[in-house]
Amino acid sequence: MSQLANKVKSDFPIFHNSDLVYLDSAATSQKPQVVLSC
């Protein structure tokens, strides 16, 4: 994976766990850590 992809991925807490199963839904979206910290 590229450095840029790793940098972007590190901003989203959902990607910190390697055992990820994410079922996408129109009602949900992933938020960067900086948004969650506000």
PDB file of C-alpha atoms in Angstrom:
ATOM      1  CA  MET A   1       0.000   0.000   0.000  1.00  0.00           C
ATOM      2  CA  SER A   2       1.289   3.484  -0.762  1.00  0.00           C
ATOM      3  CA  GLN A   3       2.399   5.947   1.912  1.00  0.00           C
ATOM      4  CA  LEU A   4      -0.506   8.232   1.046  1.00  0.00           C
ATOM      5  CA  ALA A   5      -3.024   5.405   1.422  1.00  0.00           C
ATOM      6  CA  ASN A   6      -1.535   4.469   4.802  1.00  0.00           C
ATOM      7  CA  LYS A   7      -1.663   8.111   5.936  1.00  0.00           C
ATOM      8  CA  VAL A   8      -5.310   8.497   4.937  1.00  0.00           C
ATOM      9  CA  LYS A   9      -6.195   5.135   6.470  1.00  0.00           C
ATOM     10  CA  SER A  10      -4.584   6.150   9.779  1.00  0.00           C
ATOM     11  CA  ASP A  11      -7.043   9.066  10.058  1.00  0.00           C
ATOM     12  CA  PHE A  12     -10.039   6.722  10.312  1.00  0.00           C
ATOM     13  CA  PRO A  13     -10.393   4.776  13.597  1.00  0.00           C
ATOM     14  CA  ILE A  14     -12.406   1.983  11.974  1.00  0.00           C
ATOM     15  CA  PHE A  15      -9.285   0.896  10.088  1.00  0.00           C
ATOM     16  CA  HIS A  16      -7.136   0.536  13.238  1.00  0.00           C
ATOM     17  CA  ASN A  17      -8.476  -2.994  13.852  1.00  0.00           C
ATOM     18  CA  SER A  18      -7.306  -5.609  11.364  1.00  0.00           C
ATOM     19  CA  ASP A  19     -10.415  -7.772  11.947  1.00  0.00           C
ATOM     20  CA  LEU A  20     -12.709  -5.455  10.024  1.00  0.00           C
ATOM     21  CA  VAL A  21     -16.051  -6.371   8.536  1.00  0.00           C
ATOM     22  CA  TYR A  22     -17.882  -3.297   7.316  1.00  0.00           C
ATOM     23  CA  LEU A  23     -21.274  -3.576   5.686  1.00  0.00           C
ATOM     24  CA  ASP A  24     -21.839  -0.266   3.941  1.00  0.00           C
ATOM     25  CA  SER A  25     -25.136   1.495   4.335  1.00  0.00           C
ATOM     26  CA  ALA A  26     -26.478   4.784   3.032  1.00  0.00           C
ATOM     27  CA  ALA A  27     -27.139   5.775   6.648  1.00  0.00           C
ATOM     28  CA  THR A  28     -23.488   5.549   7.720  1.00  0.00           C
ATOM     29  CA  SER A  29     -20.240   7.131   6.723  1.00  0.00           C
ATOM     30  CA  GLN A  30     -16.749   6.974   8.143  1.00  0.00           C
ATOM     31  CA  LYS A  31     -15.446  10.083   9.857  1.00  0.00           C
ATOM     32  CA  PRO A  32     -11.789  11.066  10.281  1.00  0.00           C
ATOM     33  CA  GLN A  33     -10.401  11.162  13.832  1.00  0.00           C
ATOM     34  CA  VAL A  34     -10.084  14.955  13.671  1.00  0.00           C
ATOM     35  CA  VAL A  35     -13.873  15.237  13.258  1.00  0.00           C
ATOM     36  CA  LEU A  36     -14.534  12.838  16.134  1.00  0.00           C
ATOM     37  CA  SER A  37     -12.213  14.804  18.432  1.00  0.00           C
ATOM     38  CA  CYS A  38     -14.143  18.072  18.087  1.00  0.00           C
TER      39      CYS A  38
END
